[in-house]
Short mmCIF file of C-alpha atoms and ligand atoms in Angstrom, two decimals:
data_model
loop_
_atom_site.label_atom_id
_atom_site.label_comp_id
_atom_site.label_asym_id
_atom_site.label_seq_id
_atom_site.Cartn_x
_atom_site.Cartn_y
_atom_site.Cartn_z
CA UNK A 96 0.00 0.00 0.00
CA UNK A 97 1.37 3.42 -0.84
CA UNK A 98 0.07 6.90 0.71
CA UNK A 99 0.88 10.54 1.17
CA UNK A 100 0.90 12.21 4.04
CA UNK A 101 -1.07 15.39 4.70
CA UNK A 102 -0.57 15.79 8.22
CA UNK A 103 -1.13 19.24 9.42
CA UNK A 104 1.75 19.89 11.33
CA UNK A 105 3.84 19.12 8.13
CA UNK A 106 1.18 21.41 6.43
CA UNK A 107 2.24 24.21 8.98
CA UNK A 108 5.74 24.59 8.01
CA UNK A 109 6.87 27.00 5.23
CA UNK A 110 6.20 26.83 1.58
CA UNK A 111 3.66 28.82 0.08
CA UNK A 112 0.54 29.85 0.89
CA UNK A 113 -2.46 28.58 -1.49
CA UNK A 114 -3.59 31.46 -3.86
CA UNK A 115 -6.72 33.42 -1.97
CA UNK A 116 -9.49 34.29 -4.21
CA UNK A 117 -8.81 35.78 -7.74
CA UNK A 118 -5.24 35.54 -6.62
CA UNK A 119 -2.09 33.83 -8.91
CA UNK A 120 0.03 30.85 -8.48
CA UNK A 121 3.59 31.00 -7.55
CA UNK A 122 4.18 29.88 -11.54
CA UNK A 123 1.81 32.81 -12.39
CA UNK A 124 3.23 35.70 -10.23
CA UNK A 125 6.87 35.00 -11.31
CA UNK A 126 5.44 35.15 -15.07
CA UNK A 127 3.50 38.11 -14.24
CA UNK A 128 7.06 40.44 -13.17
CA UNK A 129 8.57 38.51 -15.66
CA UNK A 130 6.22 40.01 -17.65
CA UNK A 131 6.14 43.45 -16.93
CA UNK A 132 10.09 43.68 -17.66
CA UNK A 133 10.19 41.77 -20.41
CA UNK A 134 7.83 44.15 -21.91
CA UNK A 135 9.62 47.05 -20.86
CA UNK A 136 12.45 45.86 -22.17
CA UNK A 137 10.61 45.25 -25.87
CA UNK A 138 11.83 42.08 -26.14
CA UNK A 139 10.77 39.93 -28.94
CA UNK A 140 8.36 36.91 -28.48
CA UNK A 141 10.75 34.38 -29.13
CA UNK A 142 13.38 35.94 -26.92
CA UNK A 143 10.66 36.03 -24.28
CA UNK A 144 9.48 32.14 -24.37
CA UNK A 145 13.09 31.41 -24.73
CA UNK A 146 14.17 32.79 -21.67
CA UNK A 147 10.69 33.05 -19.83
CA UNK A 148 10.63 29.57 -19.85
CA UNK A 149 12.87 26.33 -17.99
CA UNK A 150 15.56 24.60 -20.21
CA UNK A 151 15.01 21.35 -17.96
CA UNK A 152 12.74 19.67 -15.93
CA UNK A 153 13.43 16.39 -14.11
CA UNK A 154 10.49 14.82 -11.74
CA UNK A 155 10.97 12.01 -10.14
CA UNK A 156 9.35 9.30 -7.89
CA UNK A 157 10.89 8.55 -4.75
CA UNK A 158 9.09 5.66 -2.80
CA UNK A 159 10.18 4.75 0.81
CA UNK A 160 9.39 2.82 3.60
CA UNK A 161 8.05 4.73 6.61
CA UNK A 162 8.15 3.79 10.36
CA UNK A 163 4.98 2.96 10.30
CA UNK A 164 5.56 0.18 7.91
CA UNK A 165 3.94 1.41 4.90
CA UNK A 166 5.64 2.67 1.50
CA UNK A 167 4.92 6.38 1.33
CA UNK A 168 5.49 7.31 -2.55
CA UNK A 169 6.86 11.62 -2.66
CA UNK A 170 7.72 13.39 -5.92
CA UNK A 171 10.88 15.06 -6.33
CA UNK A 172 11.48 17.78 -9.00
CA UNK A 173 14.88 19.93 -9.95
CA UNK A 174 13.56 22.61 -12.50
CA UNK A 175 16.64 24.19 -14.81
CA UNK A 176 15.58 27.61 -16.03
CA UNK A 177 18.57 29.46 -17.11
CA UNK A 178 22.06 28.46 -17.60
CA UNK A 179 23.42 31.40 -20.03
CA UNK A 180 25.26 32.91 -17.43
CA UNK A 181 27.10 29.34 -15.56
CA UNK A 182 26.44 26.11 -13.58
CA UNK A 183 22.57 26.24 -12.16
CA UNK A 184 21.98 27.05 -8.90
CA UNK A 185 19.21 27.17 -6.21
CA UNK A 186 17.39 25.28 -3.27
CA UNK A 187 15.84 22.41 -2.48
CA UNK A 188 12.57 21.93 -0.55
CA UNK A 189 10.69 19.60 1.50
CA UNK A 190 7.35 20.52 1.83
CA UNK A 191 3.74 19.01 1.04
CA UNK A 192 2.87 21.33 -0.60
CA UNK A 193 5.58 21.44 -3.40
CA UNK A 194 4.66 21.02 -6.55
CA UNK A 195 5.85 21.37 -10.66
CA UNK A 196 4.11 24.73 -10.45
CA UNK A 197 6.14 26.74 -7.01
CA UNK A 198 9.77 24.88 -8.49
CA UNK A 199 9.13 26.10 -11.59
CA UNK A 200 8.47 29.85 -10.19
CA UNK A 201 11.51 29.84 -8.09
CA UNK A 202 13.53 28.33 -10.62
CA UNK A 203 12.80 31.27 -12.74
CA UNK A 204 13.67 33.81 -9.48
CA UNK A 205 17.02 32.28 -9.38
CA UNK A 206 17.88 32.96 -12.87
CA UNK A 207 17.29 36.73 -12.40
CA UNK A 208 18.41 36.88 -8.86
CA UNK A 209 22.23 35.35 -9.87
CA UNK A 210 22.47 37.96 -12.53
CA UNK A 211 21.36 40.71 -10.27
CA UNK A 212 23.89 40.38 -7.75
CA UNK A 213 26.03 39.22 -10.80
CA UNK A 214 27.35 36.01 -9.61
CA UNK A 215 28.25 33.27 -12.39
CA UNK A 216 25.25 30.92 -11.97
CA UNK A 217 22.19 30.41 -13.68
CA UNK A 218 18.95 29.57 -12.39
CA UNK A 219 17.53 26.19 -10.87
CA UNK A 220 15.27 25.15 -7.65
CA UNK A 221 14.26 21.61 -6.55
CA UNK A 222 11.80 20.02 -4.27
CA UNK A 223 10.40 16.96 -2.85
CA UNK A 224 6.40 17.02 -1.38
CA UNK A 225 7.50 14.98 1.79
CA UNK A 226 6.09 16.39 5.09
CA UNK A 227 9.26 17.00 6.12
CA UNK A 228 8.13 17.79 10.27
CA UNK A 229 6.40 14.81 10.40
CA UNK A 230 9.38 12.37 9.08
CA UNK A 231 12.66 11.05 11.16
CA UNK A 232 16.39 12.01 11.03
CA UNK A 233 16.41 8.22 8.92
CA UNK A 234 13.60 9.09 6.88
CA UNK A 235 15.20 12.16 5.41
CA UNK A 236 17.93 10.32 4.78
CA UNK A 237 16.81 7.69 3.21
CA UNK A 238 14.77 10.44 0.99
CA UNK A 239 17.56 12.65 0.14
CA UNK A 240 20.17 9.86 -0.79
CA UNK A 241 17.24 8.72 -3.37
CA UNK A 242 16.64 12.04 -4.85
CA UNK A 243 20.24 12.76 -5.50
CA UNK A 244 20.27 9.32 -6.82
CA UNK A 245 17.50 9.89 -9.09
CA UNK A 246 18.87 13.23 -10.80
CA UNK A 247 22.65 13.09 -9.95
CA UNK A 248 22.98 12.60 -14.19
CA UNK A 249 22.08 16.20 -14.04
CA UNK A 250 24.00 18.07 -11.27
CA UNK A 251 27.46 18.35 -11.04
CA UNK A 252 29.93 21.64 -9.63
CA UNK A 253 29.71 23.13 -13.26
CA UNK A 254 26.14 22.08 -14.25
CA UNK A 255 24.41 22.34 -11.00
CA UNK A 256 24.53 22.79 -7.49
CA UNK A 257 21.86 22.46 -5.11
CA UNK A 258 21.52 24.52 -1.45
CA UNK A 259 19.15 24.45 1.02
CA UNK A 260 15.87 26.11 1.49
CA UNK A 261 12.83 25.58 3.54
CA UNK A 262 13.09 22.50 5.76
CA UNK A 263 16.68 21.35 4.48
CA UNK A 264 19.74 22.12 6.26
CA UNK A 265 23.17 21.55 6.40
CA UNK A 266 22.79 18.00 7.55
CA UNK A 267 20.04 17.74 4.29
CA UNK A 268 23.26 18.72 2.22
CA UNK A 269 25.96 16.89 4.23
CA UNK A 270 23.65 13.76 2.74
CA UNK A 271 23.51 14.84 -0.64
CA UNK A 272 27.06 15.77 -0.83
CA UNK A 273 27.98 12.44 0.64
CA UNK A 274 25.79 10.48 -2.09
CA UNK A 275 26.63 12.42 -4.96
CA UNK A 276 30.46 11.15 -3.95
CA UNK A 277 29.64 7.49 -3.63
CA UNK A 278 28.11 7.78 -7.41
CA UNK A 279 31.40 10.22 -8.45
CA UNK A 280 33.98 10.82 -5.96
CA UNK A 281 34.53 13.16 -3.70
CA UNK A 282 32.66 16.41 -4.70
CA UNK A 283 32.21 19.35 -1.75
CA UNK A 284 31.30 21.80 -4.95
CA UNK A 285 28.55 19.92 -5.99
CA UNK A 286 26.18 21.30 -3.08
CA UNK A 287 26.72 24.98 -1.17
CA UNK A 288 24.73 25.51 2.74
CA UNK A 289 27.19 22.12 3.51
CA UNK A 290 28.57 21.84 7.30
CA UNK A 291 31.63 24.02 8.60
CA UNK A 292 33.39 20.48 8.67
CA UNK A 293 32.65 19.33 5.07
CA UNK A 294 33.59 22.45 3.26
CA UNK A 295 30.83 24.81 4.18
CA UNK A 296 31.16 28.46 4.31
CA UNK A 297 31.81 30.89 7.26
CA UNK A 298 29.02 33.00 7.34
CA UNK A 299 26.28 31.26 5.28
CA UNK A 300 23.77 30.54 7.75
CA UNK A 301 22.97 34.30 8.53
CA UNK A 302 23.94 35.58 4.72
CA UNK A 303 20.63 35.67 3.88
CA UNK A 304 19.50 37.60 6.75
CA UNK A 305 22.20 39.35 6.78
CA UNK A 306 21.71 40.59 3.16
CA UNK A 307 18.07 41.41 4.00
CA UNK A 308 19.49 43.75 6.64
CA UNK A 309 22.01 45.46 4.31
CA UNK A 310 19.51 46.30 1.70
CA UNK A 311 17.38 48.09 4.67
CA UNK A 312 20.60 50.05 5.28
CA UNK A 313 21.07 51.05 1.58
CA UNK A 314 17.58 51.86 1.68
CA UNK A 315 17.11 53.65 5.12
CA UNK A 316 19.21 57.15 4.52
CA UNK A 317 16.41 57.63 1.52
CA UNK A 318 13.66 56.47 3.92
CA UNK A 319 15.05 58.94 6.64
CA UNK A 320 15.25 55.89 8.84
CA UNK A 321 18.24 55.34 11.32
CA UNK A 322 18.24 51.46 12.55
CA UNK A 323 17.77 53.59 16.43
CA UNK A 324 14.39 54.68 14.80
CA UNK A 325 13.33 52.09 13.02
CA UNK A 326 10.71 49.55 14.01
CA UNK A 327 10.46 46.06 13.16
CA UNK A 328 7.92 43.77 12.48
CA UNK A 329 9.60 40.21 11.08
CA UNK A 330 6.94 37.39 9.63
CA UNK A 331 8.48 34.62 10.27
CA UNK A 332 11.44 33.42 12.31
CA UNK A 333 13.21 30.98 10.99
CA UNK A 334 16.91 30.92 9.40
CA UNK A 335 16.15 34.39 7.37
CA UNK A 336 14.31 36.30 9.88
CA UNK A 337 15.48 35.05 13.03
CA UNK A 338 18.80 36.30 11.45
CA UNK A 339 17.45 38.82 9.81
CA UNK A 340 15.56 40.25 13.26
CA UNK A 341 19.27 40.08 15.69
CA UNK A 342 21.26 41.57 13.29
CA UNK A 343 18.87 44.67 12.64
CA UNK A 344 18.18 44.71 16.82
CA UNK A 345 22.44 44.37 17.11
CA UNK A 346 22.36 47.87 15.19
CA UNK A 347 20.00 49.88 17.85
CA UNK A 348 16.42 49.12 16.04
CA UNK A 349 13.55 47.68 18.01
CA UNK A 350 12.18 44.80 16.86
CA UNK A 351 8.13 45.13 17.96
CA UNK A 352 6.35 41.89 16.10
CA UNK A 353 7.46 38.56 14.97
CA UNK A 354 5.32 35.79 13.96
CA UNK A 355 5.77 32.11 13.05
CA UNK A 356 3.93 29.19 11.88
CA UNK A 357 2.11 28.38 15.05
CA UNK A 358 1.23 32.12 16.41
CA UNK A 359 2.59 35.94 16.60
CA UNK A 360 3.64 38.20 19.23
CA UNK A 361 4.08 41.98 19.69
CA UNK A 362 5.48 44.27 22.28
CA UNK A 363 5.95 48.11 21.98
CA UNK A 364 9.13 48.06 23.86
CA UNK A 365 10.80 45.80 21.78
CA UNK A 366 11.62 41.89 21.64
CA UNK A 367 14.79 40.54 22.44
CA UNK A 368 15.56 38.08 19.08
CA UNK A 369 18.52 36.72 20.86
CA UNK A 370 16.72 35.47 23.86
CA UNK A 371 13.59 34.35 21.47
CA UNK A 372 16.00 32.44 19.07
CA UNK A 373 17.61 31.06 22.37
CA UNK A 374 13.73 29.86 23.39
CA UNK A 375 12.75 28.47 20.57
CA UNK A 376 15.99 26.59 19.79
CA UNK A 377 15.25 25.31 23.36
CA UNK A 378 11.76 24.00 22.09
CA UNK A 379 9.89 26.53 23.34
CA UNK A 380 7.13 28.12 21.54
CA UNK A 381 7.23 31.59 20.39
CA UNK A 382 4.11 32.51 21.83
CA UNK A 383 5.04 31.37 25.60
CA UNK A 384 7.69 33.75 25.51
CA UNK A 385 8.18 35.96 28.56
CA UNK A 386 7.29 40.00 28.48
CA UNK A 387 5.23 39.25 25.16
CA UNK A 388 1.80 40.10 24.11
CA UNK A 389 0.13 37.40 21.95
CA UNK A 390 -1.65 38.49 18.99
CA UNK A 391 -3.21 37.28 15.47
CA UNK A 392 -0.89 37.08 12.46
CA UNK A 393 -3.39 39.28 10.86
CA UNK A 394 -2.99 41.92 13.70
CA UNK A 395 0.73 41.44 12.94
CA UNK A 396 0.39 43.21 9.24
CA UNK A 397 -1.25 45.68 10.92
CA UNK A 398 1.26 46.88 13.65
CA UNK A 399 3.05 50.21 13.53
CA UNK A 400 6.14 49.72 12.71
CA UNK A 401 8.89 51.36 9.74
CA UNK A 402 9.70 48.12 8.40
CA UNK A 403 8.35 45.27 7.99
CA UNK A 404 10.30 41.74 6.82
CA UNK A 405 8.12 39.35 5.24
CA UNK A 406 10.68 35.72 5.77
CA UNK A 407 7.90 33.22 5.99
CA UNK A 408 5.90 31.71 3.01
CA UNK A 409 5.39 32.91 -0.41
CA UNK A 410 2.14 34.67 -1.49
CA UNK A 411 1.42 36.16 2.36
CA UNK A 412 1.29 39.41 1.62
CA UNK A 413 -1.69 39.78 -0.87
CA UNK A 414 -5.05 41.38 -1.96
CA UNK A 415 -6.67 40.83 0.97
CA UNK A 416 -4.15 42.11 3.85
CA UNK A 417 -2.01 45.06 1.85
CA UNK A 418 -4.07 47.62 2.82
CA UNK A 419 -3.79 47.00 6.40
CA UNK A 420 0.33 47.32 6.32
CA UNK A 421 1.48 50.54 7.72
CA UNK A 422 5.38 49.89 7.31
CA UNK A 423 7.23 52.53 5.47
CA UNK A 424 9.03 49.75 4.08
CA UNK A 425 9.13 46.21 3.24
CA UNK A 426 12.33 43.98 2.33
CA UNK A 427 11.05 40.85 0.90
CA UNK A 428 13.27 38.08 2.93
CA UNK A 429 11.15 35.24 1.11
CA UNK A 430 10.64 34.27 -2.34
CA UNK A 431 7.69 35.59 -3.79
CA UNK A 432 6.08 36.91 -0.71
CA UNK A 433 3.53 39.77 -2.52
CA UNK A 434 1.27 38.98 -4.83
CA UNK A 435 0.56 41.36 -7.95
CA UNK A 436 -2.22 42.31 -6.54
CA UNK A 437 -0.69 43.34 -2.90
CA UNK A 438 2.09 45.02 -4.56
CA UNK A 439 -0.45 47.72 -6.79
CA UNK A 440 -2.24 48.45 -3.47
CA UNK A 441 0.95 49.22 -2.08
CA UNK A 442 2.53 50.81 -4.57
CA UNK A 443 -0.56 53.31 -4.35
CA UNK A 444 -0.18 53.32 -0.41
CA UNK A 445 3.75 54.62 -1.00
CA UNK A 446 5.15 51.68 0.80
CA UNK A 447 9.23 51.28 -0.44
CA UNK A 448 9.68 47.37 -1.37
CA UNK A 449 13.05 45.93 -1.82
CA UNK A 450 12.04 43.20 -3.98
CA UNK A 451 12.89 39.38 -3.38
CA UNK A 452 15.12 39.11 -6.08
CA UNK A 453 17.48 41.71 -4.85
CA UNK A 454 16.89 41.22 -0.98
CA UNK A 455 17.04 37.60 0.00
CA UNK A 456 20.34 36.61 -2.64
CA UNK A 457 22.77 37.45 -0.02
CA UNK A 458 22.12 33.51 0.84
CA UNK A 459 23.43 32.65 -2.85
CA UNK A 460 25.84 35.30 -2.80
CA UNK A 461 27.61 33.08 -0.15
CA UNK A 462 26.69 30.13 -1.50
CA UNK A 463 29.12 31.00 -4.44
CA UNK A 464 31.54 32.18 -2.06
CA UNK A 465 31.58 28.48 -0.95
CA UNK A 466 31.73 26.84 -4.41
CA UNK A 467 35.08 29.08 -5.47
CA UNK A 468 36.14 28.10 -1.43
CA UNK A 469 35.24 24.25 -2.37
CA UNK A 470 36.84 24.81 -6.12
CA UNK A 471 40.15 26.79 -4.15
CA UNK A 472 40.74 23.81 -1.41
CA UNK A 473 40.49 26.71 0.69
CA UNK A 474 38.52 28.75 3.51
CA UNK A 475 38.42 32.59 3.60
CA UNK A 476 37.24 34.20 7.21
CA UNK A 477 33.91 35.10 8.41
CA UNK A 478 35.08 38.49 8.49
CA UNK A 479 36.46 38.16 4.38
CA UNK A 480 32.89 36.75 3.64
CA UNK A 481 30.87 39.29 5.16
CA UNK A 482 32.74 42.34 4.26
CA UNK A 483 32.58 40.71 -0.02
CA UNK A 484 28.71 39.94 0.58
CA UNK A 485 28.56 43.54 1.67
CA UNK A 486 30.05 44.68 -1.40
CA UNK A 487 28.21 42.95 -4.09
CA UNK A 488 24.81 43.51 -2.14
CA UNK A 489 25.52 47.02 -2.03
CA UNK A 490 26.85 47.04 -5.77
CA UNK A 491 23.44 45.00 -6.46
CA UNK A 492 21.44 47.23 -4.98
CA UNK A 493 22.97 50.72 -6.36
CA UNK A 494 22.34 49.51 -9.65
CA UNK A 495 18.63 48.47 -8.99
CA UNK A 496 18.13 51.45 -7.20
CA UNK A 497 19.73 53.57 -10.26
CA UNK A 498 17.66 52.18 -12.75
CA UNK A 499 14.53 52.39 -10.59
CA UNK A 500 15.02 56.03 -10.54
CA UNK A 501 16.50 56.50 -14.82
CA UNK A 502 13.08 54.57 -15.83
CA UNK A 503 10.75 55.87 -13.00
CA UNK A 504 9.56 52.17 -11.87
CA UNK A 505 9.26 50.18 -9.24
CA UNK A 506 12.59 48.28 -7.55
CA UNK A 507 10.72 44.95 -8.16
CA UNK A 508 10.54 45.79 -12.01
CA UNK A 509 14.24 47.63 -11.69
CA UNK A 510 15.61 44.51 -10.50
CA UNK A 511 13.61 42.55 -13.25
CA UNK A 512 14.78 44.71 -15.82
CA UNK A 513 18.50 44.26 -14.61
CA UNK A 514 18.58 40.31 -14.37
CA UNK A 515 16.31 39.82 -17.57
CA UNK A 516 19.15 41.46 -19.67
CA UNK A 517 22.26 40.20 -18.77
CA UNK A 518 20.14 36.64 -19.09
CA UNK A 519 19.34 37.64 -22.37
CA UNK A 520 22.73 39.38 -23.69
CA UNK A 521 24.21 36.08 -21.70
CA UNK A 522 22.15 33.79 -23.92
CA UNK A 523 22.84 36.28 -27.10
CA UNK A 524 26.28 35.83 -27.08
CA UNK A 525 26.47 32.55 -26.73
CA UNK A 526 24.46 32.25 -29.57
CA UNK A 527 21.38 30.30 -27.92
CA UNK A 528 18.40 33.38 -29.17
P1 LIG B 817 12.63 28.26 7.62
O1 LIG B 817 11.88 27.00 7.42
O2 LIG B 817 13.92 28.25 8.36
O3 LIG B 817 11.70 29.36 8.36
C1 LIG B 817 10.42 29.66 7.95
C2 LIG B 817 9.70 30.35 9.11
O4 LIG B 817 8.42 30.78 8.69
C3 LIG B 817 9.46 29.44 10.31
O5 LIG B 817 9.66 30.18 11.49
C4 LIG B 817 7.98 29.08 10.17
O6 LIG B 817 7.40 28.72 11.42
C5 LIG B 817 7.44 30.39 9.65
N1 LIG B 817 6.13 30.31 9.02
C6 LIG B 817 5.58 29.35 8.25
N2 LIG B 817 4.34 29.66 7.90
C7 LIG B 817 4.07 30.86 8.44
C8 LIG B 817 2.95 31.72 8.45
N3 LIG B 817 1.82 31.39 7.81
N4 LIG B 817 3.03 32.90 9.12
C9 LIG B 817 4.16 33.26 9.78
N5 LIG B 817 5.26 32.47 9.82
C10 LIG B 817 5.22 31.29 9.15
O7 LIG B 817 12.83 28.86 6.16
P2 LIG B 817 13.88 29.96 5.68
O8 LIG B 817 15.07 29.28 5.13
O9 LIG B 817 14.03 31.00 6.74
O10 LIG B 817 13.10 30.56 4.43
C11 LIG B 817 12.05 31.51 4.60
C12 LIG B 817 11.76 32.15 3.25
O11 LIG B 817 12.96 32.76 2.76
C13 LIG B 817 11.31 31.19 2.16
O12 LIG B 817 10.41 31.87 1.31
C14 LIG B 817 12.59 30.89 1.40
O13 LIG B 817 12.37 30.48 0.07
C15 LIG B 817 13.26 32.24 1.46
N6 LIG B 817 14.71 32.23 1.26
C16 LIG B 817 15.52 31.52 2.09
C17 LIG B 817 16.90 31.54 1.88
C18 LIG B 817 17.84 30.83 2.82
O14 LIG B 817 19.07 31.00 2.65
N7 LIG B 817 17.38 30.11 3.80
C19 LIG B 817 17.43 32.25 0.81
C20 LIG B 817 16.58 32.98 -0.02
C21 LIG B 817 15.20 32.97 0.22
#
């Protein structure tokens, strides 16, 4: 017998949020700022389908047997967008909710993301639709070393290297690293989020948060924001915005909301992120913390604040919520976290987004630092990694900015604008359009 599982708790964990009413799928809202640049940009029809659209697209079955003695049958995917520009490169998920549709969406965010920031990857994202909360230590194991089995023929350190995303870690690529090796020796460049001990980067585990929080302070002297007058609200506190939330509170601001899958909390006075992070890694539950007001994750959009981080699912911040948000600002931590719909609203409302594309690739940016580390046999410091992130996010976002302002748009379609044409003059000069 062969099943699923649905179970809630698995259900709770990040991935993205079904589409509300009249809303788009992940697929569809990537397509739609596709879109927008692409026309922008004039470019041709064929051009368009020819980069709009993946190069490859691998799914796979992946049957295993479960403690409970029955063979649970997941699908695993590894969408290829874009390769014009080097090796592909982007996440993999566990979630049961992952389907053809999300991978293919943020396969297509990587691809413009990597030429953003201007690193030499593509664009790629994977996924398998296993409840990953629900499973054991074994069971993960047992479901990664399969995957990798099932589409090692198309990864490799120059044709594509996975990372981590939601609900995979560096254990989830310790594993993959470790099969990919039985199948073709040893390999550390053929994954990046790896452990310190198998060739993993200083630094990675906050980069992403740590790049959310140096876009806010490209962002802030235009905002008239100071981090000492700056409040936070952070949805979501896992790797990006737990990370995201101490590094902003190390530089004076006060964090007054954070919310994760199982509740939200506020306080005026401001949250200590160290001690929560310390609680929940602890197995607490966020909201049992001490000197902490429990409130609805609706009532969370809605808090005063200057900046608000979204770092939990995709497709959170939409038509029906936007017009509650009083933030000044909003630096998109996770993929695809405003729909079209909530971004016109808040466009109207004045609201500043730094888009995904440019805010959350600090976690790539040092993911490539740990491929040419990997490729190198050698480590640089955490201090070396940080202060190069800092100067390629701040690169990044001068450009985005700068062409935000030269064709009076948005940052989300700046950004666009700037990854859709290197792809393109990428895939022109190699001759593929
Ligand atoms: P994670 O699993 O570590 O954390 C996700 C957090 O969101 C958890 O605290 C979870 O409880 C919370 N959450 C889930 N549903 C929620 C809801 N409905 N309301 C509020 N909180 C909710 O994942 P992560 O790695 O921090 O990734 C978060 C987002 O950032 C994802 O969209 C991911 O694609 C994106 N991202 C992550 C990285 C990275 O390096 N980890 C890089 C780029 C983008």
């Amino acid at each position: 017998m062969s099943q699923v599982d649905q179970s809630p708790r698995a259900a709770n964990l990040a991935g993205h949020a079904p589409p509300g009413p009249g809303e788009l799928s992940p697929y569809e809202i990537a397509q739609h700022y596709f879109g927008v640049a692409a026309e922008r940009l004039g470019l041709p029809d064929d051009v368009r389908t020819v980069v709009g659209t993946a190069y490859r697209e691998v799914q796979v079955q992946i049957p295993i047997r479960r403690a409970d003695g029955l063979i649970h049958v997941y699908s695993g995917y590894r969408v290829q967008h874009n390769g014009a520009r080097g090796p592909y490169k982007g996440g993999i998920r566990y979630h049961p909710e992952v389907d053809l549709d999300e991978v293919r969406a943020l396969a297509a965010l990587m691809s413009w993301k990597t030429a953003i920031v201007d690193i030499p990857f593509g664009g790629a994202k994977g996924g398998v639709n296993v409840p990953a909360g629900d499973c054991t230590q074994g069971e993960l194991q047992l479901i990664t070393r399969s995957f990798i089995d099932k589409i090692s023929k198309v990864l490799g350190p120059t044709r594509d290297i996975p990372a981590p995303d939601v609900n995979t870690n560096a254990q989830t690529m310790a594993w993959m690293m470790d099969q990919y090796g039985k199948l073709n020796g040893y390999t550390p460049a053929i994954v990046t989020g790896k452990p310190i001990a198998l060739g993993g980067s200083l630094g990675r585990e906050a980069a992403t948060g740590r790049g959310v929080i140096m876009c806010f302070t490209e962002a802030a002297p235009a905002l008239g924001l100071t981090p000492q007058d700056t409040r936070v609200v952070v949805q979501g506190f896992g790797n990006v915005g737990s990370w995201a939330a101490r590094i902003v509170q190390d530089m004076g601001a006060t964090i007054v909301g954070v919310s994760d899958a199982y509740g939200a909390v506020q306080s005026e006075a401001g949250i200590d992120c160290h001690a929560l992070h310390d609680h929940i890694a602890q197995g607490g539950r966020l909201v049992d913390f001490l000197g902490v007001d429990v409130i609805t994750p609706d009532e969370l959009l809605s808090l005063d604040c200057e900046v608000l981080i979204p770092a939990a699912l995709g497709g959170l911040i939409h038509g029906g919520n936007a017009d509650r948000i009083r933030a000044k600002a909003i630096i998109e931590g996770a993929n695809g976290p405003t729909t079209p719909a909530a971004d016109a609203i808040l466009h109207d409302k004045g609201v500043f987004i730094v888009p995904d594309v440019l805010a959350n690739a600090g976690g790539v940016v040092v993911s490539y630092f740990e491929w040419v580390q990997n490729l190198q046999h050698f480590r640089w410091t955490e201090e070396d990694v940080n202060q190069r992130l800092g100067t390629i996010m701040s690169r990044a976002y001068g450009e985005v900015a700068a062409r935000s302002v030269a064709d009076a748009v948005t940052m989300r379609t700046a950004a666009f604008e700037v990854g859709i044409e290197r792809v393109v003059e990428a895939a022109r000069t190699r001759g593929y359009i």
